[in-house]
C-alpha cells in the first residue's frame, strides 16, 4: 500500500520555482571538432512538480542539470528558474550529486551547515541544521564524522545540506546510484516524502526506470534523432498514479515497458 502523506508544518514549505528551457544547446570543442551534447531542448517544469530525466549514457542528462544549476552555460538558447535567467549559481537551486561530497574534517552537522544561506544567525542556523538532520533520520548522528557513517547516511546528510538552503528547485544527479538496493529504495521514499512535505520543485537524473516511475510526475527521455546532432527530449511521459505510489501498481508496469523500449530494451515474447 502507498505510504500516507506526511503532515508538514507550514513553516517547512518552500517557495517552489518553475524551470524553463528554450532552444537550449550545449556544445564542446574536441580534437575532432565540435561535439553537440544538447540541441534544441525545450522543457517546462511546473513549480512543485517532480520530473525525472532518463536517457542512455552520454545523452546529456547531467549536462542539462548543470545548466539549470548554473554550473555551466548553454551555447544556445535560454535557461530560466522562477522566470529569471540563470546566470551562475544562485540561491534558488540546490544540487545533490551521486557522491555525498562531505568534508571529512567536519561532522555531519558541520557539513549540513555549509548549505545555510548567507546571513543566517548562529541560533537559527543551528536550529535549521538540527531540523533537517532530524527530517532525514540523522538526529542522533549530528556529531559523527563522515567516515563513521554508512554510504546511505552520508547521502542523507548531503540531502539535508541541500534542503537547509530552502531551495525552490532541488536538483539531483543520480543521487542513489552508489547505494545498495534496499538503501536505495528507502532513500527514494525519503525524497518523495520530503518533496511532498516541502513542495519544492524536483528535477533529477537517473538511469533507473523504476526509480523514475516511483518518484516523478513526468519522465523526460533524452535522445537523438536524424534532424539534430545533439540530444533533445524525445518523449515526455506523464505518470498517472498519485504519489505516494505502490511500486506494484499495474499502470506503472505498463509505463515501465514503454520507457524500456524507448531506451532500446525491447519486451520479450514467449
PDB file of C-alpha atoms in Angstrom:
ATOM      1  CA  UNK A   1       0.000   0.000   0.000  1.00  0.00           C
ATOM      2  CA  UNK A   2       1.199   3.590  -0.608  1.00  0.00           C
ATOM      3  CA  UNK A   3       2.644   5.484   2.328  1.00  0.00           C
ATOM      4  CA  UNK A   4       0.400   8.165   3.881  1.00  0.00           C
ATOM      5  CA  UNK A   5       1.138  11.770   3.008  1.00  0.00           C
ATOM      6  CA  UNK A   6       3.122  13.270   5.912  1.00  0.00           C
ATOM      7  CA  UNK A   7       1.664  16.286   7.693  1.00  0.00           C
ATOM      8  CA  UNK A   8       4.223  19.046   7.138  1.00  0.00           C
ATOM      9  CA  UNK A   9       4.075  22.276   9.150  1.00  0.00           C
ATOM     10  CA  UNK A  10       3.546  25.362   7.014  1.00  0.00           C
ATOM     11  CA  UNK A  11       6.963  26.647   8.090  1.00  0.00           C
ATOM     12  CA  UNK A  12       8.612  23.757   6.244  1.00  0.00           C
ATOM     13  CA  UNK A  13       7.106  24.711   2.903  1.00  0.00           C
ATOM     14  CA  UNK A  14       9.320  26.453   0.383  1.00  0.00           C
ATOM     15  CA  UNK A  15       8.550  28.814  -2.465  1.00  0.00           C
ATOM     16  CA  UNK A  16       8.717  26.418  -5.384  1.00  0.00           C
ATOM     17  CA  UNK A  17      10.044  27.775  -8.668  1.00  0.00           C
ATOM     18  CA  UNK A  18       9.381  26.654 -12.208  1.00  0.00           C
ATOM     19  CA  UNK A  19      12.107  25.783 -14.707  1.00  0.00           C
ATOM     20  CA  UNK A  20      12.052  26.714 -18.382  1.00  0.00           C
ATOM     21  CA  UNK A  21      14.493  25.805 -21.162  1.00  0.00           C
ATOM     22  CA  UNK A  22      14.005  27.229 -24.644  1.00  0.00           C
ATOM     23  CA  UNK A  23      16.070  26.071 -27.615  1.00  0.00           C
ATOM     24  CA  UNK A  24      18.884  25.065 -25.296  1.00  0.00           C
ATOM     25  CA  UNK A  25      22.053  23.647 -26.769  1.00  0.00           C
ATOM     26  CA  UNK A  26      25.447  22.799 -25.317  1.00  0.00           C
ATOM     27  CA  UNK A  27      28.454  22.068 -27.483  1.00  0.00           C
ATOM     28  CA  UNK A  28      32.032  21.237 -26.583  1.00  0.00           C
ATOM     29  CA  UNK A  29      35.192  21.652 -28.639  1.00  0.00           C
ATOM     30  CA  UNK A  30      37.166  18.457 -29.160  1.00  0.00           C
ATOM     31  CA  UNK A  31      40.230  17.473 -31.145  1.00  0.00           C
ATOM     32  CA  UNK A  32      37.915  16.168 -33.854  1.00  0.00           C
ATOM     33  CA  UNK A  33      35.752  19.295 -33.978  1.00  0.00           C
ATOM     34  CA  UNK A  34      32.603  20.445 -32.210  1.00  0.00           C
ATOM     35  CA  UNK A  35      30.590  17.916 -30.247  1.00  0.00           C
ATOM     36  CA  UNK A  36      26.925  18.781 -29.729  1.00  0.00           C
ATOM     37  CA  UNK A  37      25.708  17.241 -26.466  1.00  0.00           C
ATOM     38  CA  UNK A  38      22.334  19.023 -26.358  1.00  0.00           C
ATOM     39  CA  UNK A  39      20.459  20.679 -29.213  1.00  0.00           C
ATOM     40  CA  UNK A  40      17.083  22.393 -29.286  1.00  0.00           C
ATOM     41  CA  UNK A  41      15.956  21.332 -25.822  1.00  0.00           C
ATOM     42  CA  UNK A  42      12.553  22.764 -24.861  1.00  0.00           C
ATOM     43  CA  UNK A  43      11.365  21.914 -21.343  1.00  0.00           C
ATOM     44  CA  UNK A  44       8.902  23.386 -18.865  1.00  0.00           C
ATOM     45  CA  UNK A  45       8.847  22.114 -15.285  1.00  0.00           C
ATOM     46  CA  UNK A  46       5.890  23.353 -13.246  1.00  0.00           C
ATOM     47  CA  UNK A  47       6.527  24.686  -9.725  1.00  0.00           C
ATOM     48  CA  UNK A  48       6.150  21.963  -7.123  1.00  0.00           C
ATOM     49  CA  UNK A  49       6.359  19.066  -9.581  1.00  0.00           C
ATOM     50  CA  UNK A  50       8.889  16.240  -9.755  1.00  0.00           C
ATOM     51  CA  UNK A  51      10.449  15.476 -13.130  1.00  0.00           C
ATOM     52  CA  UNK A  52      12.892  12.682 -13.987  1.00  0.00           C
ATOM     53  CA  UNK A  53      15.475  12.802 -16.767  1.00  0.00           C
ATOM     54  CA  UNK A  54      16.126   9.449 -18.435  1.00  0.00           C
ATOM     55  CA  UNK A  55      18.360   8.549 -21.334  1.00  0.00           C
ATOM     56  CA  UNK A  56      21.322   6.492 -22.418  1.00  0.00           C
ATOM     57  CA  UNK A  57      24.780   7.293 -21.080  1.00  0.00           C
ATOM     58  CA  UNK A  58      26.107  10.387 -22.817  1.00  0.00           C
ATOM     59  CA  UNK A  59      22.652  11.707 -23.713  1.00  0.00           C
ATOM     60  CA  UNK A  60      23.225  14.980 -21.868  1.00  0.00           C
ATOM     61  CA  UNK A  61      21.173  14.415 -18.707  1.00  0.00           C
ATOM     62  CA  UNK A  62      23.831  15.656 -16.297  1.00  0.00           C
ATOM     63  CA  UNK A  63      24.769  18.464 -18.674  1.00  0.00           C
ATOM     64  CA  UNK A  64      21.168  19.677 -18.672  1.00  0.00           C
ATOM     65  CA  UNK A  65      21.056  19.546 -14.889  1.00  0.00           C
ATOM     66  CA  UNK A  66      24.287  21.564 -14.636  1.00  0.00           C
ATOM     67  CA  UNK A  67      22.793  24.232 -16.898  1.00  0.00           C
ATOM     68  CA  UNK A  68      19.761  24.598 -14.606  1.00  0.00           C
ATOM     69  CA  UNK A  69      22.058  24.722 -11.564  1.00  0.00           C
ATOM     70  CA  UNK A  70      24.159  27.493 -13.100  1.00  0.00           C
ATOM     71  CA  UNK A  71      27.281  25.315 -13.007  1.00  0.00           C
ATOM     72  CA  UNK A  72      27.596  25.586 -16.782  1.00  0.00           C
ATOM     73  CA  UNK A  73      26.340  27.906 -19.519  1.00  0.00           C
ATOM     74  CA  UNK A  74      24.411  26.942 -22.665  1.00  0.00           C
ATOM     75  CA  UNK A  75      25.936  27.664 -26.053  1.00  0.00           C
ATOM     76  CA  UNK A  76      22.428  28.285 -27.420  1.00  0.00           C
ATOM     77  CA  UNK A  77      19.014  29.114 -26.003  1.00  0.00           C
ATOM     78  CA  UNK A  78      17.901  30.276 -22.573  1.00  0.00           C
ATOM     79  CA  UNK A  79      17.516  28.683 -19.139  1.00  0.00           C
ATOM     80  CA  UNK A  80      15.209  30.261 -16.547  1.00  0.00           C
ATOM     81  CA  UNK A  81      14.369  29.416 -12.947  1.00  0.00           C
ATOM     82  CA  UNK A  82      11.417  31.189 -11.405  1.00  0.00           C
ATOM     83  CA  UNK A  83      11.084  33.374 -14.507  1.00  0.00           C
ATOM     84  CA  UNK A  84      14.643  34.700 -14.218  1.00  0.00           C
ATOM     85  CA  UNK A  85      17.577  33.812 -16.431  1.00  0.00           C
ATOM     86  CA  UNK A  86      20.160  31.546 -14.819  1.00  0.00           C
ATOM     87  CA  UNK A  87      23.495  33.335 -14.572  1.00  0.00           C
ATOM     88  CA  UNK A  88      25.825  31.344 -12.396  1.00  0.00           C
ATOM     89  CA  UNK A  89      24.991  29.527  -9.190  1.00  0.00           C
ATOM     90  CA  UNK A  90      22.097  31.206  -7.375  1.00  0.00           C
ATOM     91  CA  UNK A  91      20.075  30.842  -4.210  1.00  0.00           C
ATOM     92  CA  UNK A  92      17.021  29.370  -5.944  1.00  0.00           C
ATOM     93  CA  UNK A  93      18.556  25.958  -6.578  1.00  0.00           C
ATOM     94  CA  UNK A  94      20.493  23.318  -4.652  1.00  0.00           C
ATOM     95  CA  UNK A  95      22.244  20.235  -6.013  1.00  0.00           C
ATOM     96  CA  UNK A  96      22.743  16.712  -4.668  1.00  0.00           C
ATOM     97  CA  UNK A  97      25.385  14.732  -6.543  1.00  0.00           C
ATOM     98  CA  UNK A  98      25.940  10.996  -6.904  1.00  0.00           C
ATOM     99  CA  UNK A  99      28.641  11.134  -4.219  1.00  0.00           C
ATOM    100  CA  UNK A 100      27.866  12.858  -0.888  1.00  0.00           C
ATOM    101  CA  UNK A 101      30.956  15.123  -1.176  1.00  0.00           C
ATOM    102  CA  UNK A 102      31.134  15.694   2.572  1.00  0.00           C
ATOM    103  CA  UNK A 103      34.169  17.356   4.135  1.00  0.00           C
ATOM    104  CA  UNK A 104      35.878  14.610   6.186  1.00  0.00           C
ATOM    105  CA  UNK A 105      37.098  17.010   8.895  1.00  0.00           C
ATOM    106  CA  UNK A 106      33.593  18.299   9.665  1.00  0.00           C
ATOM    107  CA  UNK A 107      30.889  16.351  11.483  1.00  0.00           C
ATOM    108  CA  UNK A 108      27.528  15.845   9.793  1.00  0.00           C
ATOM    109  CA  UNK A 109      26.058  18.958  11.394  1.00  0.00           C
ATOM    110  CA  UNK A 110      29.007  20.996  10.167  1.00  0.00           C
ATOM    111  CA  UNK A 111      28.606  19.648   6.648  1.00  0.00           C
ATOM    112  CA  UNK A 112      24.884  20.409   6.593  1.00  0.00           C
ATOM    113  CA  UNK A 113      25.605  23.929   7.878  1.00  0.00           C
ATOM    114  CA  UNK A 114      27.602  24.615   4.702  1.00  0.00           C
ATOM    115  CA  UNK A 115      24.284  24.854   2.872  1.00  0.00           C
ATOM    116  CA  UNK A 116      22.851  27.609   5.059  1.00  0.00           C
ATOM    117  CA  UNK A 117      22.039  30.870   3.265  1.00  0.00           C
ATOM    118  CA  UNK A 118      24.437  33.733   3.924  1.00  0.00           C
ATOM    119  CA  UNK A 119      23.350  35.932   6.806  1.00  0.00           C
ATOM    120  CA  UNK A 120      21.676  33.156   8.799  1.00  0.00           C
ATOM    121  CA  UNK A 121      22.186  33.757  12.503  1.00  0.00           C
ATOM    122  CA  UNK A 122      24.066  31.198  14.581  1.00  0.00           C
ATOM    123  CA  UNK A 123      20.968  30.229  16.588  1.00  0.00           C
ATOM    124  CA  UNK A 124      18.693  29.981  13.560  1.00  0.00           C
ATOM    125  CA  UNK A 125      21.334  28.093  11.621  1.00  0.00           C
ATOM    126  CA  UNK A 126      21.778  25.508  14.355  1.00  0.00           C
ATOM    127  CA  UNK A 127      18.009  25.063  14.609  1.00  0.00           C
ATOM    128  CA  UNK A 128      17.695  24.577  10.844  1.00  0.00           C
ATOM    129  CA  UNK A 129      20.593  22.124  10.707  1.00  0.00           C
ATOM    130  CA  UNK A 130      19.131  20.009  13.507  1.00  0.00           C
ATOM    131  CA  UNK A 131      15.676  20.183  11.921  1.00  0.00           C
ATOM    132  CA  UNK A 132      16.868  18.822   8.577  1.00  0.00           C
ATOM    133  CA  UNK A 133      19.086  16.205  10.177  1.00  0.00           C
ATOM    134  CA  UNK A 134      16.018  15.004  12.036  1.00  0.00           C
ATOM    135  CA  UNK A 135      13.930  15.127   8.850  1.00  0.00           C
ATOM    136  CA  UNK A 136      16.351  12.807   7.032  1.00  0.00           C
ATOM    137  CA  UNK A 137      16.661  10.473  10.017  1.00  0.00           C
ATOM    138  CA  UNK A 138      20.066  11.581  11.313  1.00  0.00           C
ATOM    139  CA  UNK A 139      19.083  13.362  14.529  1.00  0.00           C
ATOM    140  CA  UNK A 140      21.348  11.118  16.616  1.00  0.00           C
ATOM    141  CA  UNK A 141      24.366  11.449  14.321  1.00  0.00           C
ATOM    142  CA  UNK A 142      24.950  15.212  14.170  1.00  0.00           C
ATOM    143  CA  UNK A 143      28.375  14.903  15.797  1.00  0.00           C
ATOM    144  CA  UNK A 144      29.594  11.970  13.705  1.00  0.00           C
ATOM    145  CA  UNK A 145      32.300  12.430  11.076  1.00  0.00           C
ATOM    146  CA  UNK A 146      31.534  11.129   7.569  1.00  0.00           C
ATOM    147  CA  UNK A 147      33.902   8.168   7.940  1.00  0.00           C
ATOM    148  CA  UNK A 148      31.829   6.868  10.861  1.00  0.00           C
ATOM    149  CA  UNK A 149      28.546   6.590   8.945  1.00  0.00           C
ATOM    150  CA  UNK A 150      27.303   4.407   6.096  1.00  0.00           C
ATOM    151  CA  UNK A 151      27.020   5.489   2.480  1.00  0.00           C
ATOM    152  CA  UNK A 152      23.266   5.867   2.812  1.00  0.00           C
ATOM    153  CA  UNK A 153      23.632   8.047   5.911  1.00  0.00           C
ATOM    154  CA  UNK A 154      26.244  10.192   4.171  1.00  0.00           C
ATOM    155  CA  UNK A 155      23.846  10.719   1.262  1.00  0.00           C
ATOM    156  CA  UNK A 156      21.101  11.659   3.715  1.00  0.00           C
ATOM    157  CA  UNK A 157      23.441  14.309   5.090  1.00  0.00           C
ATOM    158  CA  UNK A 158      24.087  15.567   1.565  1.00  0.00           C
ATOM    159  CA  UNK A 159      20.332  15.820   1.024  1.00  0.00           C
ATOM    160  CA  UNK A 160      19.950  17.739   4.309  1.00  0.00           C
ATOM    161  CA  UNK A 161      22.744  20.107   3.224  1.00  0.00           C
ATOM    162  CA  UNK A 162      20.769  20.896   0.063  1.00  0.00           C
ATOM    163  CA  UNK A 163      17.450  21.252   1.890  1.00  0.00           C
ATOM    164  CA  UNK A 164      18.785  23.601   4.570  1.00  0.00           C
ATOM    165  CA  UNK A 165      19.265  26.052   1.710  1.00  0.00           C
ATOM    166  CA  UNK A 166      15.456  26.004   1.290  1.00  0.00           C
ATOM    167  CA  UNK A 167      15.697  25.874  -2.495  1.00  0.00           C
ATOM    168  CA  UNK A 168      12.777  26.462  -4.795  1.00  0.00           C
ATOM    169  CA  UNK A 169      14.290  23.855  -7.112  1.00  0.00           C
ATOM    170  CA  UNK A 170      16.100  20.747  -5.883  1.00  0.00           C
ATOM    171  CA  UNK A 171      18.405  19.165  -8.477  1.00  0.00           C
ATOM    172  CA  UNK A 172      19.682  15.616  -8.060  1.00  0.00           C
ATOM    173  CA  UNK A 173      22.220  13.878 -10.301  1.00  0.00           C
ATOM    174  CA  UNK A 174      21.812  10.117  -9.788  1.00  0.00           C
ATOM    175  CA  UNK A 175      21.884  10.627  -6.015  1.00  0.00           C
ATOM    176  CA  UNK A 176      21.217   6.991  -5.099  1.00  0.00           C
ATOM    177  CA  UNK A 177      23.195   5.173  -7.793  1.00  0.00           C
ATOM    178  CA  UNK A 178      26.050   4.176  -5.465  1.00  0.00           C
ATOM    179  CA  UNK A 179      23.802   2.759  -2.733  1.00  0.00           C
ATOM    180  CA  UNK A 180      22.789  -0.842  -2.155  1.00  0.00           C
ATOM    181  CA  UNK A 181      19.358  -1.856  -3.410  1.00  0.00           C
ATOM    182  CA  UNK A 182      17.496  -1.716  -0.090  1.00  0.00           C
ATOM    183  CA  UNK A 183      19.025   1.600   0.984  1.00  0.00           C
ATOM    184  CA  UNK A 184      18.200   2.998  -2.440  1.00  0.00           C
ATOM    185  CA  UNK A 185      14.514   2.150  -2.034  1.00  0.00           C
ATOM    186  CA  UNK A 186      14.461   3.797   1.399  1.00  0.00           C
ATOM    187  CA  UNK A 187      16.147   6.916   0.032  1.00  0.00           C
ATOM    188  CA  UNK A 188      13.607   7.101  -2.784  1.00  0.00           C
ATOM    189  CA  UNK A 189      10.791   7.067  -0.243  1.00  0.00           C
ATOM    190  CA  UNK A 190      12.581   9.701   1.839  1.00  0.00           C
ATOM    191  CA  UNK A 191      12.967  12.003  -1.168  1.00  0.00           C
ATOM    192  CA  UNK A 192       9.315  11.515  -2.071  1.00  0.00           C
ATOM    193  CA  UNK A 193       8.212  12.353   1.480  1.00  0.00           C
ATOM    194  CA  UNK A 194      10.461  15.432   1.624  1.00  0.00           C
ATOM    195  CA  UNK A 195       9.255  16.730  -1.736  1.00  0.00           C
ATOM    196  CA  UNK A 196       5.602  16.375  -0.801  1.00  0.00           C
ATOM    197  CA  UNK A 197       6.284  17.917   2.599  1.00  0.00           C
ATOM    198  CA  UNK A 198       8.200  20.962   1.336  1.00  0.00           C
ATOM    199  CA  UNK A 199       6.507  21.436  -2.031  1.00  0.00           C
ATOM    200  CA  UNK A 200       9.856  22.044  -3.754  1.00  0.00           C
ATOM    201  CA  UNK A 201      10.287  21.520  -7.467  1.00  0.00           C
ATOM    202  CA  UNK A 202      12.491  18.477  -8.092  1.00  0.00           C
ATOM    203  CA  UNK A 203      14.440  17.679 -11.250  1.00  0.00           C
ATOM    204  CA  UNK A 204      16.518  14.531 -11.055  1.00  0.00           C
ATOM    205  CA  UNK A 205      18.717  12.412 -13.292  1.00  0.00           C
ATOM    206  CA  UNK A 206      18.512   8.640 -13.144  1.00  0.00           C
ATOM    207  CA  UNK A 207      19.265   5.540 -15.202  1.00  0.00           C
ATOM    208  CA  UNK A 208      16.715   3.564 -13.183  1.00  0.00           C
ATOM    209  CA  UNK A 209      13.321   3.345 -14.900  1.00  0.00           C
ATOM    210  CA  UNK A 210      11.613   2.061 -11.748  1.00  0.00           C
ATOM    211  CA  UNK A 211      13.040   4.950  -9.724  1.00  0.00           C
ATOM    212  CA  UNK A 212      11.736   7.441 -12.269  1.00  0.00           C
ATOM    213  CA  UNK A 213       8.262   5.901 -12.224  1.00  0.00           C
ATOM    214  CA  UNK A 214       8.134   5.776  -8.432  1.00  0.00           C
ATOM    215  CA  UNK A 215       9.118   9.406  -7.878  1.00  0.00           C
ATOM    216  CA  UNK A 216       8.257  11.509 -10.914  1.00  0.00           C
ATOM    217  CA  UNK A 217       5.106  13.240 -12.092  1.00  0.00           C
ATOM    218  CA  UNK A 218       6.691  13.346 -15.563  1.00  0.00           C
ATOM    219  CA  UNK A 219       9.547  11.469 -17.182  1.00  0.00           C
ATOM    220  CA  UNK A 220      11.566  13.191 -19.904  1.00  0.00           C
ATOM    221  CA  UNK A 221      13.555  10.859 -22.141  1.00  0.00           C
ATOM    222  CA  UNK A 222      16.592  12.424 -23.825  1.00  0.00           C
ATOM    223  CA  UNK A 223      17.823  11.027 -27.112  1.00  0.00           C
ATOM    224  CA  UNK A 224      18.844  11.944 -30.635  1.00  0.00           C
ATOM    225  CA  UNK A 225      17.087  11.952 -33.992  1.00  0.00           C
ATOM    226  CA  UNK A 226      18.054  12.300 -37.643  1.00  0.00           C
ATOM    227  CA  UNK A 227      17.286  16.018 -37.800  1.00  0.00           C
ATOM    228  CA  UNK A 228      19.550  17.042 -34.873  1.00  0.00           C
ATOM    229  CA  UNK A 229      23.118  16.221 -33.927  1.00  0.00           C
ATOM    230  CA  UNK A 230      22.615  16.735 -30.184  1.00  0.00           C
ATOM    231  CA  UNK A 231      20.231  15.182 -27.697  1.00  0.00           C
ATOM    232  CA  UNK A 232      16.791  16.602 -27.012  1.00  0.00           C
ATOM    233  CA  UNK A 233      13.543  15.464 -25.424  1.00  0.00           C
ATOM    234  CA  UNK A 234      12.206  12.562 -27.472  1.00  0.00           C
ATOM    235  CA  UNK A 235       9.410  11.588 -25.055  1.00  0.00           C
ATOM    236  CA  UNK A 236       7.547  13.499 -22.348  1.00  0.00           C
ATOM    237  CA  UNK A 237       5.636  10.918 -20.351  1.00  0.00           C
ATOM    238  CA  UNK A 238       3.105  11.775 -17.635  1.00  0.00           C
ATOM    239  CA  UNK A 239       2.991   9.265 -14.774  1.00  0.00           C
ATOM    240  CA  UNK A 240      -0.615   8.815 -13.732  1.00  0.00           C
ATOM    241  CA  UNK A 241      -0.912   7.251 -10.259  1.00  0.00           C
ATOM    242  CA  UNK A 242      -0.787   9.890  -7.493  1.00  0.00           C
ATOM    243  CA  UNK A 243       2.142   9.862  -5.094  1.00  0.00           C
ATOM    244  CA  UNK A 244       2.998   8.181  -2.810  1.00  0.00           C
ATOM    245  CA  UNK A 245       2.835   5.207  -5.133  1.00  0.00           C
ATOM    246  CA  UNK A 246       2.597   1.486  -4.757  1.00  0.00           C
ATOM    247  CA  UNK A 247       5.606   0.019  -6.563  1.00  0.00           C
ATOM    248  CA  UNK A 248       3.407  -2.877  -7.684  1.00  0.00           C
ATOM    249  CA  UNK A 249       0.819  -0.662  -9.418  1.00  0.00           C
ATOM    250  CA  UNK A 250      -0.218  -2.246 -12.736  1.00  0.00           C
ATOM    251  CA  UNK A 251      -0.168   1.106 -14.527  1.00  0.00           C
ATOM    252  CA  UNK A 252       3.484   1.563 -13.593  1.00  0.00           C
ATOM    253  CA  UNK A 253       4.267  -1.834 -15.114  1.00  0.00           C
ATOM    254  CA  UNK A 254       2.754  -0.686 -18.416  1.00  0.00           C
ATOM    255  CA  UNK A 255       4.742   2.558 -18.377  1.00  0.00           C
ATOM    256  CA  UNK A 256       7.909   0.660 -17.492  1.00  0.00           C
ATOM    257  CA  UNK A 257       7.637  -1.402 -20.686  1.00  0.00           C
ATOM    258  CA  UNK A 258       7.139   1.752 -22.755  1.00  0.00           C
ATOM    259  CA  UNK A 259      10.153   3.504 -21.243  1.00  0.00           C
ATOM    260  CA  UNK A 260      12.416   0.482 -21.606  1.00  0.00           C
ATOM    261  CA  UNK A 261      11.503   0.196 -25.280  1.00  0.00           C
ATOM    262  CA  UNK A 262      12.339   3.879 -25.760  1.00  0.00           C
ATOM    263  CA  UNK A 263      15.713   3.190 -24.151  1.00  0.00           C
ATOM    264  CA  UNK A 264      16.394   0.313 -26.512  1.00  0.00           C
ATOM    265  CA  UNK A 265      15.322  -2.598 -24.312  1.00  0.00           C
ATOM    266  CA  UNK A 266      12.548  -4.403 -26.227  1.00  0.00           C
ATOM    267  CA  UNK A 267       9.972  -6.518 -24.473  1.00  0.00           C
ATOM    268  CA  UNK A 268      10.497 -10.249 -24.590  1.00  0.00           C
ATOM    269  CA  UNK A 269       7.968 -12.553 -26.222  1.00  0.00           C
ATOM    270  CA  UNK A 270       7.355 -16.128 -25.220  1.00  0.00           C
TER     271      UNK A 270
END
